[in-house]
Amino acid sequence: MAKLTIDGREIEAQDGQSVLQAALECGIHIPHLCYHPALKVVGSCRMCLIEIEKVPKLQVACGTPVRDGMVVSTQSERVRKARRGVLEFLSINHPLDCPVCDQAGECKLQDYCFEYGQAESRYQEDKRRFPEQDLGSTLVRDMNRCIHCTRCIRFLRDVAGAEAFTLYERGNRTQVGTYLETPVETPFSMNLVDACPVGALTSKHFRFKGRSWLMEKTRTLCAGCSRGCNVYAWSQKGRVLRLTPAENEWVNRFWLCDYGRLTVNDVNADDRLGDALRLGDCVDPEAALDQAAAKLKAYVDAGAGDKIGVVASARLTNEDNYLIRKLAREVLGTRHLAFVEGKEDDRPFEPSDRPLTEWFIREDKMPITWGARDIILSGEPAGDVLGLIAKARRGELKALLVFGEDLTRVTGEDRVVEVEFLFATGTHKTRTVELAHIAVPEATYLEKGGTFTNEEGRVQRLRPVVAPPGRARSAWQTARELAGRMGAGWSYRATAEVTAEIAAKVPGYQEVDFIEMPEEGQMVEHA
Ligand code: FES
């Protein structure tokens, strides 16, 4: 440990830390552009200059290790004057296009120019000009805005394991880009947009769609695979415009893959289901639930509850699956419960310094395969969806309830199963929804609260970002409505109440607390 003084404040820092890291950890802000906590230090932008007692020249805080007894000044007039000079230099070629730049509002260069009052330039010569460059399906490069911090090059080379970007040409003509202008082919390409501190790299999927100060930012989870990456969902006027990574050292660090980011397109798709469907006609969801519950009750009253099959899904939340299971076991009284799960991945899960491609992307594209096993099975024998479908085809089932799944994707056939009564919930107009006798709309992962249990047994909190379309709701609410109409008398009003019951009833989940859950999540023991 080293004891040092920054701006008159005594702090302790780990040996080997840089002054910048130590200062940021203590809440002392030192301006920086080329520094990123997950990338190698290059000290190229010179924005983090500081004054150190008994050291004649100003030093870069990102490249200076802490020493015991060090006395640092980050705000002296000498430091501020030097930073103003650096800013003027960095802005020489930077265009004044903040009004049309996607980075405006979250641009460090813009913030620092504002902070240091760098409103004018003494540079009278022409600014350099480069045409916009298309970098493939996800990125556009605007070299005019680049400040040569090389964060993009270091991210691709050292983190993503792709030697795609480099510096080429010399002096005023220096450019950052791909060899021979080839597209960037990596599943992590959109992290370059986050890594770029200015607006030189922008996302094709988000360009000109929203301004950061007009959007709401909600911390939640990605549902693209079993990793459970933490994300910020940015929304405006009830529509989610983009997902960006939220830091979680144990899950995704600072990153998010392109596949996960683009799951937002499904949420905004035109074929979302907002109203109930019955035999192709739109009906009121409440009336649809009344009819479905009456039908199911008739089976139960006739002693045929065990002839009802129920399909849950690893796409849903723990709370959804818990109440689906309870509906099947306690209200319908059926043994025929199964869930659609993802494909297991035998690669190690832990974040590490190996390239992202080796540890980040998971084969299992369902967010809670493990959580569904914990909750649906709860120590009972595995439910097999294909087995359930086979039973239905042999005529052993009279009715089938399918929550949040399209069975045609599971079977690979265009038909579902011929049963007397097929009930389905769905986020989109899938084949199963179209073929169901009654279908009700369901909220997607960005429209509901709950918890996900990821592949390593980490329970994390999902937060609603926007309202679902029409009268779509969570699957647990649909299960509650059906149970209530069948006389079960359940009293759940909020997701937290279902989570509390999971903590009380599901082995290994005792510590899970919906309200007090830390951002990094809570580990549970897999059953
Ligand atoms: Fe230290 Fe760029 S952040 S030189």
Coordinates of C-alpha atoms and ligand atoms in Angstrom, one line a residue, residues 20 31-35 43-48 60-63, ligand 1:
L20 CA -5.1 8.1 -12.3
P31 CA -9.6 14.2 -17.3
H32 CA -8.5 11.4 -19.6
L33 CA -9.2 10.3 -23.1
C34 CA -6.8 7.4 -24.2
Y35 CA -7.1 5.6 -20.8
G43 CA -0.3 7.7 -22.5
S44 CA -0.8 9.3 -25.9
C45 CA -3.5 12.0 -25.4
R46 CA -1.7 13.9 -22.6
M47 CA -5.1 15.0 -21.2
C48 CA -4.3 13.6 -17.7
V60 CA 0.7 11.8 -17.2
A61 CA -1.4 10.4 -14.4
C62 CA -2.3 7.2 -16.4
G63 CA 1.3 6.2 -16.8
Ligands
FES1 FE1 -3.2 9.7 -19.8 FE2 -4.3 9.8 -22.3 S1 -5.3 9.4 -20.4 S2 -2.3 10.3 -21.6

